[in-house]
mmCIF file of C-alpha atoms and ligand atoms in Angstrom:
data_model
loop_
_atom_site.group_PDB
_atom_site.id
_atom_site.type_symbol
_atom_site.label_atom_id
_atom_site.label_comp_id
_atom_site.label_asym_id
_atom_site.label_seq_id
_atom_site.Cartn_x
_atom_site.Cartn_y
_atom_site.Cartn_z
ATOM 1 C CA UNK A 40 63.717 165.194 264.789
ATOM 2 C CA UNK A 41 60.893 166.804 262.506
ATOM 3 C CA UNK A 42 58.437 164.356 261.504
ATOM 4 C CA UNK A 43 56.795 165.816 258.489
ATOM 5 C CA UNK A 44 58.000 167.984 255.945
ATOM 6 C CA UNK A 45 55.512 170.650 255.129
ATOM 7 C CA UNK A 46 55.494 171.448 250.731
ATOM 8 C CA UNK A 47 58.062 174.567 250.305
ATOM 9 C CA UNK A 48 56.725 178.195 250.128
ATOM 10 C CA UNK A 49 57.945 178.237 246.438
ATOM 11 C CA UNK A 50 60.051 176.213 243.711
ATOM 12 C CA UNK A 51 62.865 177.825 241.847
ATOM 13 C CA UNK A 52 63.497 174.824 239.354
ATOM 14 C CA UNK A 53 64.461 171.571 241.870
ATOM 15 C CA UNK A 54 65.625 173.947 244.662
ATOM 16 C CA UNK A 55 62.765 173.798 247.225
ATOM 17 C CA UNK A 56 62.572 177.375 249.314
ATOM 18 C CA UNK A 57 61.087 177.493 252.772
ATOM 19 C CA UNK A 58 60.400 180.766 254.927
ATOM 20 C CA UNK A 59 61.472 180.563 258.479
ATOM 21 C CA UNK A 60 60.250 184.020 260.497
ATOM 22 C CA UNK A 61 62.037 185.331 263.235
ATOM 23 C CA UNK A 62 60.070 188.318 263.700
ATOM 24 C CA UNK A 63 57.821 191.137 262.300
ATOM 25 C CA UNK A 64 56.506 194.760 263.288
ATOM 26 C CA UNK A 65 56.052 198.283 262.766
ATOM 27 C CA UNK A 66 60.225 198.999 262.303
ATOM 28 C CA UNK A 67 60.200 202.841 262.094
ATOM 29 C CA UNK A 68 59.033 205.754 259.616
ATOM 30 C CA UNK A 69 59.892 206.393 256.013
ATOM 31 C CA UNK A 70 61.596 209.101 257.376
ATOM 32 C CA UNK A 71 63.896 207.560 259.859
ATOM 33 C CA UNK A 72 64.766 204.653 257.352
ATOM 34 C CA UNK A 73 65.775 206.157 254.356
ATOM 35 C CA UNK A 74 68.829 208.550 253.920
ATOM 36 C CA UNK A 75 67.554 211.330 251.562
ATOM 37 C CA UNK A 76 63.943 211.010 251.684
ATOM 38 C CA UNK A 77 61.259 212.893 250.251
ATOM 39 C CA UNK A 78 58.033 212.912 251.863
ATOM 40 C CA UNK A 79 56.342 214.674 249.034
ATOM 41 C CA UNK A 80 58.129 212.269 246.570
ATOM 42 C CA UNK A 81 56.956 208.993 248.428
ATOM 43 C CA UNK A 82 53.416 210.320 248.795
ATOM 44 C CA UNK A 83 53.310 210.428 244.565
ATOM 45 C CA UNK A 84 53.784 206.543 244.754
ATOM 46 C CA UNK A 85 52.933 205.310 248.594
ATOM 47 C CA UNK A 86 48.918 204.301 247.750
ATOM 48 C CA UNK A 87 50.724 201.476 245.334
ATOM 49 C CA UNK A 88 52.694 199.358 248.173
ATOM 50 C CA UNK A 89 50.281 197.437 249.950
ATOM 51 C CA UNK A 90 50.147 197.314 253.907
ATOM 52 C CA UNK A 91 51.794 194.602 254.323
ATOM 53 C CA UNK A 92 54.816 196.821 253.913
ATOM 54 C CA UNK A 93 53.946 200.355 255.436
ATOM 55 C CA UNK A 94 51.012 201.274 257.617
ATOM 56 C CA UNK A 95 50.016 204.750 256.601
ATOM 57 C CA UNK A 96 47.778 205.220 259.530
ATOM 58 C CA UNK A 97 51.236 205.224 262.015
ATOM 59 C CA UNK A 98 53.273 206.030 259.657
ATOM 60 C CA UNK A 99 55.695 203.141 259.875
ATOM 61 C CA UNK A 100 57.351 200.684 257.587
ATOM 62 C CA UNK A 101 56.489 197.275 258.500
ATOM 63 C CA UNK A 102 59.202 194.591 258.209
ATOM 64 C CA UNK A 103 60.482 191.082 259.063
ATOM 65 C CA UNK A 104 63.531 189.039 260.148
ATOM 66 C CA UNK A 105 63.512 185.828 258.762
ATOM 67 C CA UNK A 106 65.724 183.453 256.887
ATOM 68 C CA UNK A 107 65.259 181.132 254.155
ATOM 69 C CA UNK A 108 66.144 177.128 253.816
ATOM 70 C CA UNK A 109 67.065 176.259 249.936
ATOM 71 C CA UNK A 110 66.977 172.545 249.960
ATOM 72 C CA UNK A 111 67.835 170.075 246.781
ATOM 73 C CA UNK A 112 69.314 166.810 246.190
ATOM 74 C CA UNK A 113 70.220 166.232 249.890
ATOM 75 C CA UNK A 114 71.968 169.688 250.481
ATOM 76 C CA UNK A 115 70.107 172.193 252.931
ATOM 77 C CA UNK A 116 71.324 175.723 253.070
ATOM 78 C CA UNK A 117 70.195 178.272 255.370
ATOM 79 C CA UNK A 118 70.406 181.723 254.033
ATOM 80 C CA UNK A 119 71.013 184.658 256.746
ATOM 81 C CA UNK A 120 70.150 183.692 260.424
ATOM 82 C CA UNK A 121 68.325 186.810 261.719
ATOM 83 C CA UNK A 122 68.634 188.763 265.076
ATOM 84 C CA UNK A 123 68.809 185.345 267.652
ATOM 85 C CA UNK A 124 67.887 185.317 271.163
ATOM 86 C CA UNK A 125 68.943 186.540 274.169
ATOM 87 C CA UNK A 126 71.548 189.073 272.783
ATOM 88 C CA UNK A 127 72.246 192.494 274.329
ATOM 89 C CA UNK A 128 72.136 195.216 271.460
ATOM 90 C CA UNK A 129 72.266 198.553 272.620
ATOM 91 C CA UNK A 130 72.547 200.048 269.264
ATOM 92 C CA UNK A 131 69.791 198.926 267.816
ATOM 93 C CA UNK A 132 67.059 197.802 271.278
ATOM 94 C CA UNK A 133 64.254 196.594 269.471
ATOM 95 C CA UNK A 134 66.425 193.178 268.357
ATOM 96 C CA UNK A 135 68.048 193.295 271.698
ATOM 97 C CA UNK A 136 67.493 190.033 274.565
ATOM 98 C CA UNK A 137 64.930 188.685 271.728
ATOM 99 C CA UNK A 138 62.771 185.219 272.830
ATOM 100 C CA UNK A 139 61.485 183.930 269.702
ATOM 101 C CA UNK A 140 60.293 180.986 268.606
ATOM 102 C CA UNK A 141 62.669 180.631 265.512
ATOM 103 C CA UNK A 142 63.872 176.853 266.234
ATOM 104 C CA UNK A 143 60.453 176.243 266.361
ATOM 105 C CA UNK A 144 59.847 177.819 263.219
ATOM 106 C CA UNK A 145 62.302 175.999 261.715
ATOM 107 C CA UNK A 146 61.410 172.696 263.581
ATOM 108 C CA UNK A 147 57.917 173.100 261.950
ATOM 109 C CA UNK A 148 59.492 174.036 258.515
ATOM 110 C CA UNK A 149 60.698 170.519 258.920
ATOM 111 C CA UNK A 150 64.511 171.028 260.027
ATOM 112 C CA UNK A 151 66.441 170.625 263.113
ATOM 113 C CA UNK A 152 69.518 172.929 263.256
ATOM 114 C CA UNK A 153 71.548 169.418 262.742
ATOM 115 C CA UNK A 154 70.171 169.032 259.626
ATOM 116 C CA UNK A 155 71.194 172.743 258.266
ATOM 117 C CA UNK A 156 74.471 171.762 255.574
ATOM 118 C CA UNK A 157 75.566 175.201 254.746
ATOM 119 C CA UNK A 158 74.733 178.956 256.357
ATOM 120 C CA UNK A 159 75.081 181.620 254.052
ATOM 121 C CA UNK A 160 75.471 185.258 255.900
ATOM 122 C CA UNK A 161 74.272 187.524 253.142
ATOM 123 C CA UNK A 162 76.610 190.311 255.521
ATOM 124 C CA UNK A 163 77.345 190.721 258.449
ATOM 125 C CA UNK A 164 74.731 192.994 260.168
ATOM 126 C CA UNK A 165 72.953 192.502 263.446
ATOM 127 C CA UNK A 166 69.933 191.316 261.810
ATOM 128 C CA UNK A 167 71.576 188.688 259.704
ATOM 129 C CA UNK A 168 74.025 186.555 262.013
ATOM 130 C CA UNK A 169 71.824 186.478 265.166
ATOM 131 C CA UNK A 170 71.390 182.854 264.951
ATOM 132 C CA UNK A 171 75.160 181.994 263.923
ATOM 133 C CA UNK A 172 75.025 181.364 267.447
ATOM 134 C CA UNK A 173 73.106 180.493 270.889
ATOM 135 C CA UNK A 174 73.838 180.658 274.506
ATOM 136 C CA UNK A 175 74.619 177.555 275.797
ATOM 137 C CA UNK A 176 75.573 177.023 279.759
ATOM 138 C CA UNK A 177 76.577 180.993 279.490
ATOM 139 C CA UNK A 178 79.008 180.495 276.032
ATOM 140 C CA UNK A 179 78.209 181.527 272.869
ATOM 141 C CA UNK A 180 78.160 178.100 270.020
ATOM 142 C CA UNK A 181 77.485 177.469 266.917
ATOM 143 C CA UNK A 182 74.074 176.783 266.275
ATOM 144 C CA UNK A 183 74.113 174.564 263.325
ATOM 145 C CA UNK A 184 77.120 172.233 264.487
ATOM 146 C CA UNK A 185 76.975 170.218 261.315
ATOM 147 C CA UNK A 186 77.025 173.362 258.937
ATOM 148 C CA UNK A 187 80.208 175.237 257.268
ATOM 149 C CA UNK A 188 79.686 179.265 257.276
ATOM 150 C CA UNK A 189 79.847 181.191 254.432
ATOM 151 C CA UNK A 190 80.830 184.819 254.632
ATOM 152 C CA UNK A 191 82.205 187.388 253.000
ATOM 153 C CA UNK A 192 85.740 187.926 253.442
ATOM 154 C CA UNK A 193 85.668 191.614 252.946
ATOM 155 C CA UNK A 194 82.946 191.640 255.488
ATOM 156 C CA UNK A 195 85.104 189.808 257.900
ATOM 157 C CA UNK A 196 87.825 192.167 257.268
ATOM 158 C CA UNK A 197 85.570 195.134 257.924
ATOM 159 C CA UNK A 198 83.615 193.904 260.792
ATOM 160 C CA UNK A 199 86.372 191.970 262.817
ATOM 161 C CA UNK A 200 87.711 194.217 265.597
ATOM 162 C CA UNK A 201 90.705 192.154 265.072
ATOM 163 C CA UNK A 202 91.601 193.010 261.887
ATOM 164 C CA UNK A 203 89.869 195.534 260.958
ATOM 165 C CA UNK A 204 91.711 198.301 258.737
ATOM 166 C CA UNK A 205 89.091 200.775 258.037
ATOM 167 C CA UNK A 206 86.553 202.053 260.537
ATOM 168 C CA UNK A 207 82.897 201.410 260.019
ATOM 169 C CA UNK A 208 80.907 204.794 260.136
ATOM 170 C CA UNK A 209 79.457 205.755 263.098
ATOM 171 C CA UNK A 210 76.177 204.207 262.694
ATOM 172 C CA UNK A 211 77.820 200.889 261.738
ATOM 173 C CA UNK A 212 79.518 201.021 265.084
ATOM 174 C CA UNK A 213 77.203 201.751 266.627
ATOM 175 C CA UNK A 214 74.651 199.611 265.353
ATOM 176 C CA UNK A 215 77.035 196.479 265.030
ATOM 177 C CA UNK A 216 78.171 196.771 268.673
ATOM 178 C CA UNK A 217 79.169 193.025 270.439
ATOM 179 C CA UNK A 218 77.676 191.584 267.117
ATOM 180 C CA UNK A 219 80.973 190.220 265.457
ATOM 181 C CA UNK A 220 82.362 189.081 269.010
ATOM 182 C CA UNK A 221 79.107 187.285 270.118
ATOM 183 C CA UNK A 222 77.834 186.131 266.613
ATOM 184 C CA UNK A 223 81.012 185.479 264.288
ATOM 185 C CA UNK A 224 83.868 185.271 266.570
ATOM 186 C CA UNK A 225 82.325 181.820 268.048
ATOM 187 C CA UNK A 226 81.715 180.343 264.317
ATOM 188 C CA UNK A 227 85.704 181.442 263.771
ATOM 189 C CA UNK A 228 86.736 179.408 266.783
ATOM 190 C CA UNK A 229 84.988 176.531 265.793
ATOM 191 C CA UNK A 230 85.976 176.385 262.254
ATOM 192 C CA UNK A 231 83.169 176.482 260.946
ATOM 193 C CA UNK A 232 83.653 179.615 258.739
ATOM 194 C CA UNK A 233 84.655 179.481 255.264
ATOM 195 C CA UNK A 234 85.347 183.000 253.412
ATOM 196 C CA UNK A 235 83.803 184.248 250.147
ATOM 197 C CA UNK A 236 84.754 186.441 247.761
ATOM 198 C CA UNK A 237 82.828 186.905 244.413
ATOM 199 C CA UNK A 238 81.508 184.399 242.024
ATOM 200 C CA UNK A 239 81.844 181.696 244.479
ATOM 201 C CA UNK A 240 79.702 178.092 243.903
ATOM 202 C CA UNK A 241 77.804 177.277 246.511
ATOM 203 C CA UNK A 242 76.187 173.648 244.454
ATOM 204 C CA UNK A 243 75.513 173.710 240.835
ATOM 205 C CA UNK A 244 73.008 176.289 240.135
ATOM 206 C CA UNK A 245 73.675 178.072 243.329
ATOM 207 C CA UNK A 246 75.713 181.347 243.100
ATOM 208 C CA UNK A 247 77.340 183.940 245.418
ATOM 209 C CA UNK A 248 78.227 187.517 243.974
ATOM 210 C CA UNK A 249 79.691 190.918 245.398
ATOM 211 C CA UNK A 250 76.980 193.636 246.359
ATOM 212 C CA UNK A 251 78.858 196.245 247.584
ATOM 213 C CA UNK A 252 77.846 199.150 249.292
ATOM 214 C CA UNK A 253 75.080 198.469 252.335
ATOM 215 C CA UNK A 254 78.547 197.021 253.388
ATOM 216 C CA UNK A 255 81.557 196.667 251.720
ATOM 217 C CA UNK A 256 81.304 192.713 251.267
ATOM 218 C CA UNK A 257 77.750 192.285 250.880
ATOM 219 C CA UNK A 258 77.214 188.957 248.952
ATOM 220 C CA UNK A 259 73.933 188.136 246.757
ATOM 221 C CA UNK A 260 72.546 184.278 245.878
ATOM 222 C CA UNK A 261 71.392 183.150 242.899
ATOM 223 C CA UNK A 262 69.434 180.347 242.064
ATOM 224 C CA UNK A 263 69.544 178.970 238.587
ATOM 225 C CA UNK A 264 67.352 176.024 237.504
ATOM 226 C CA UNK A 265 65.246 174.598 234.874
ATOM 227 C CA UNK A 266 64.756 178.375 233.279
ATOM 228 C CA UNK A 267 63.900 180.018 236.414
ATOM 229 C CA UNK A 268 65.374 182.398 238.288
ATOM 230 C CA UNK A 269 65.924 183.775 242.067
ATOM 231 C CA UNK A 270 68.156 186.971 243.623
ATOM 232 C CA UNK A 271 68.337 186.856 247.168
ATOM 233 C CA UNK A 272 69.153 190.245 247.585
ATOM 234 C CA UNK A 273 69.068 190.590 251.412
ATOM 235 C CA UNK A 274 69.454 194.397 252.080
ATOM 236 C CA UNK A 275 69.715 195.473 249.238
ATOM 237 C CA UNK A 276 66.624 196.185 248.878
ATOM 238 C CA UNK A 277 64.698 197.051 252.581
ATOM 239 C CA UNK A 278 61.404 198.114 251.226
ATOM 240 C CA UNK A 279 59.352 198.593 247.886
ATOM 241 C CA UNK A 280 59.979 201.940 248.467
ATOM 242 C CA UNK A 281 63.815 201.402 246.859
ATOM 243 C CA UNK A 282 62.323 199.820 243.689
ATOM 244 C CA UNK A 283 60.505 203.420 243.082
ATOM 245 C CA UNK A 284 63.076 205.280 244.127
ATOM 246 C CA UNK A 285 66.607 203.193 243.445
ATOM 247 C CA UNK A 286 68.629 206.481 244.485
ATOM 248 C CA UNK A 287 66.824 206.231 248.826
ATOM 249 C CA UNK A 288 69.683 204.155 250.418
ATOM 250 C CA UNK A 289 68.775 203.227 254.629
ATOM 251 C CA UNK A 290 70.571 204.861 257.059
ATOM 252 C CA UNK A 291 72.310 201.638 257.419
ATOM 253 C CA UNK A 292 74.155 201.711 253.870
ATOM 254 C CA UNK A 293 77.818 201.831 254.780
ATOM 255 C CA UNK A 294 78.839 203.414 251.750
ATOM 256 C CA UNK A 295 76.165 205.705 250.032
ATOM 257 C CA UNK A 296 77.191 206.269 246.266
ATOM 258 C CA UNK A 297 78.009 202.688 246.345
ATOM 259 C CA UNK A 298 74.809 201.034 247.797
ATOM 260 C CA UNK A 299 72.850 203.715 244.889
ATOM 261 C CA UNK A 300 74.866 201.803 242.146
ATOM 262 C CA UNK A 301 74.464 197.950 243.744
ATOM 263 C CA UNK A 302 70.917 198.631 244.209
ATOM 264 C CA UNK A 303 70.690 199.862 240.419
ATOM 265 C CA UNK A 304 72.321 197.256 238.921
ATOM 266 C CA UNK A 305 70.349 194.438 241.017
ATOM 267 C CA UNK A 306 66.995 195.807 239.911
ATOM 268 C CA UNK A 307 67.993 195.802 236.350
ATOM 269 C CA UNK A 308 69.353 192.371 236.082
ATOM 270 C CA UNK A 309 66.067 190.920 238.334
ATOM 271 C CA UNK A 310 63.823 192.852 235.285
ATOM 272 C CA UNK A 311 66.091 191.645 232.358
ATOM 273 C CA UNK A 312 66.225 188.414 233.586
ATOM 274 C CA UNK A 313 62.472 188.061 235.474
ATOM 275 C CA UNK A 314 64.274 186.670 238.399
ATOM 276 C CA UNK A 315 62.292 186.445 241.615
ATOM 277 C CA UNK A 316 63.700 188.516 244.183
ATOM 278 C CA UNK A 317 63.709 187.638 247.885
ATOM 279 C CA UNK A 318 64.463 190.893 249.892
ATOM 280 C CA UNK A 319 65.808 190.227 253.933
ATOM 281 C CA UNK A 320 63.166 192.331 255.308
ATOM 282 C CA UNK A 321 59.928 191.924 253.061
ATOM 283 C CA UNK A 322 56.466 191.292 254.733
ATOM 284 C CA UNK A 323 53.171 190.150 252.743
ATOM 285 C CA UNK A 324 53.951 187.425 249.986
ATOM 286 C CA UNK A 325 58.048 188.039 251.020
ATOM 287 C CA UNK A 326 59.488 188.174 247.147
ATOM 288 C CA UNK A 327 58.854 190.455 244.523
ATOM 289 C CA UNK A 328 59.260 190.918 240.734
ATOM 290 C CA UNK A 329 60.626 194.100 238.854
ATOM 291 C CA UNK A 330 59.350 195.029 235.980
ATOM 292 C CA UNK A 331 61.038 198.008 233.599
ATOM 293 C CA UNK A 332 59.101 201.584 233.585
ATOM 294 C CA UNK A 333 59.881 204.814 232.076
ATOM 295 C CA UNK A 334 63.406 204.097 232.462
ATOM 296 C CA UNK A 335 63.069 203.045 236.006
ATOM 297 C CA UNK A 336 61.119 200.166 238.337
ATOM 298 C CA UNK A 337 58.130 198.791 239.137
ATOM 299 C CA UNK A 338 57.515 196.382 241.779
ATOM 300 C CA UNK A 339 55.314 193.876 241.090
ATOM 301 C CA UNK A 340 54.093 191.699 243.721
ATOM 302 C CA UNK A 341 52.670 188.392 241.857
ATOM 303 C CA UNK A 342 54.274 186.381 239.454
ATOM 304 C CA UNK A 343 51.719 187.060 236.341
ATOM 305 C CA UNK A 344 51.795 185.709 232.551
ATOM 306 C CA UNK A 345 54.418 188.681 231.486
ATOM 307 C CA UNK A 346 56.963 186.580 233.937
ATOM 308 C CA UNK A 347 59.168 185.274 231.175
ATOM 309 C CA UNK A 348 61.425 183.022 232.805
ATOM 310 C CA UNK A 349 58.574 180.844 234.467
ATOM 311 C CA UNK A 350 56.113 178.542 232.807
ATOM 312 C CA UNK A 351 57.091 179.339 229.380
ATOM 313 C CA UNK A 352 58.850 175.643 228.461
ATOM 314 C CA UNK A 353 62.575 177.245 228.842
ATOM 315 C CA UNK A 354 64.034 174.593 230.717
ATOM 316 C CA UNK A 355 67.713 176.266 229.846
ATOM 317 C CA UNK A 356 69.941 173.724 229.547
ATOM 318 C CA UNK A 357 69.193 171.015 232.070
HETATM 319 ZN ZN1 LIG B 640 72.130 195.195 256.835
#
């Protein structure tokens, strides 16, 4: 077992939030990652996002997989579980037959994956059930054998090759290949999973909400305590790119028009509300803050004195 807890990365009232990374690197170009790009258009606004995020001199976004432990009040949740190790994925090669260090990560964090209560899958993508699961004596188990699952039913329903009713585009097929079979199936079979569908309670103060669009069941947390605020917003939001320009979906989005109006509405209830917002894939300080401007976004990358939910004596109603 962990010996010493290390103090979280940041407090959201009495929730304590820890970063566990997976991985980082140079992911691919502006180009390659977003469907209607604009080269012109992104060069207006690129000299703003810091390189922590994009690395002008190879052109290349630079991202991470990681996941995040929420802990209060003896209740530890683990919120989306990566890429994992040791999985064949053809579709998408760079998070294929991964060795990383994550239980490490999370060992130093101060967890062992006995200790994780709940796993939230923000969806069910490659990059965000990897670690629903490790090989053990050539089987696929759970990893966290003391945890329920939360997912999102309509992303079980979409994903499962069992039951699934609609296709997933081409690129979701593509890119999601073996994933449900060696990452969800396993978590089915042990009965772990539990299925989500909108305004579900995870604890007091804890929320899960439809996203739709990146895919169909796409579910967003929300942490609610002592006046302060959180969104983790997993892909909704891949890069500060998407707070400039709301309307640049990835590739990945299952369904365009909707991921455009998710992605809207997410940015303007993280600026009305001065919410924190934890993206999936975010490098440098990992969370962000949206501010209103000219009728669209701003990114902004510190928490500063305009931040009106934090520090002002709002304690809400607890
Ligand atoms: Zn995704």
């Amino acid at each position: 077992m962990p010996a010493k807890r290390p103090p979280p990365d940041f407090r959201v009232g009495h929730f304590d939030v820890h970063n566990v990374e997976e991985w980082q690197g140079e992911f691919a170009s502006p180009q390659n990652l977003f469907a209607g790009f604009d080269a012109e258009d992104f060069g207006s606004f690129a000299a703003a996002i810091p390189h922590d995020y994009y690395h002008p001199e190879s052109d290349s976004i630079y991202a991470y997989l990681q996941s995040w432990l929420i802990c209060t009040d003896g209740l530890t949740i683990l919120y989306d579980t990566g890429a994992g190790n040791d999985k064949p994925r053809p579709g998408i090669p760079v998070f294929g037959n991964l060795k990383t260090p994550f239980l490490d990560n999370l060992s130093r964090a101060g967890f062992a994956p006995e200790d994780i209560d709940v796993v939230i899958c923000s969806h069910l993508h490659i990059d965000h059930v990897g670690w629903n699961t490790r090989l053990r004596d050539g089987e696929w188990v759970p990893t966290f054998p003391a945890a329920r699952y939360l997912m999102s039913r309509i992303d079980r329903d979409y994903w499962d090759p069992g039951v699934a009713r609609v296709q997933p585009t081409e690129t979701g097929a593509q890119v999601n290949a073996q994933v449900f079979e060696d990452s969800v199936q396993p978590v089915l079979d042990a009965g772990l999973a539990e299925f989500v569908d909108d305004d579900f309670e995870v604890a007091p103060g804890i929320t899960l909400s439809l996203a739709p669009g990146h895919t169909p069941g796409h579910l967003v947390l929300e942490l609610d305590s002592g006046g302060e605020r959180a969104l983790f917003v997993g892909d909704i939001l891949h890069h500060p790119a998407q707070v400039y320009r709301p309307e640049w979906n990835s590739v990945y989005c299952e369904d365009q028009e909707a991921a455009r109006k998710t992605r809207r509405h997410i940015l303007q209830r993280a600026a009305d509300t001065g919410a924190r917002v934890v993206p999936a894939h975010f490098g440098g300080a990992h969370t962000v803050w949206i501010d209103h401007s000219d009728g669209g976004f701003l990114p902004r990358f510190q928490a500063d004195e305009n931040t009106t939910a934090a520090s002002t004596g709002d304690k809400g109603d607890e």
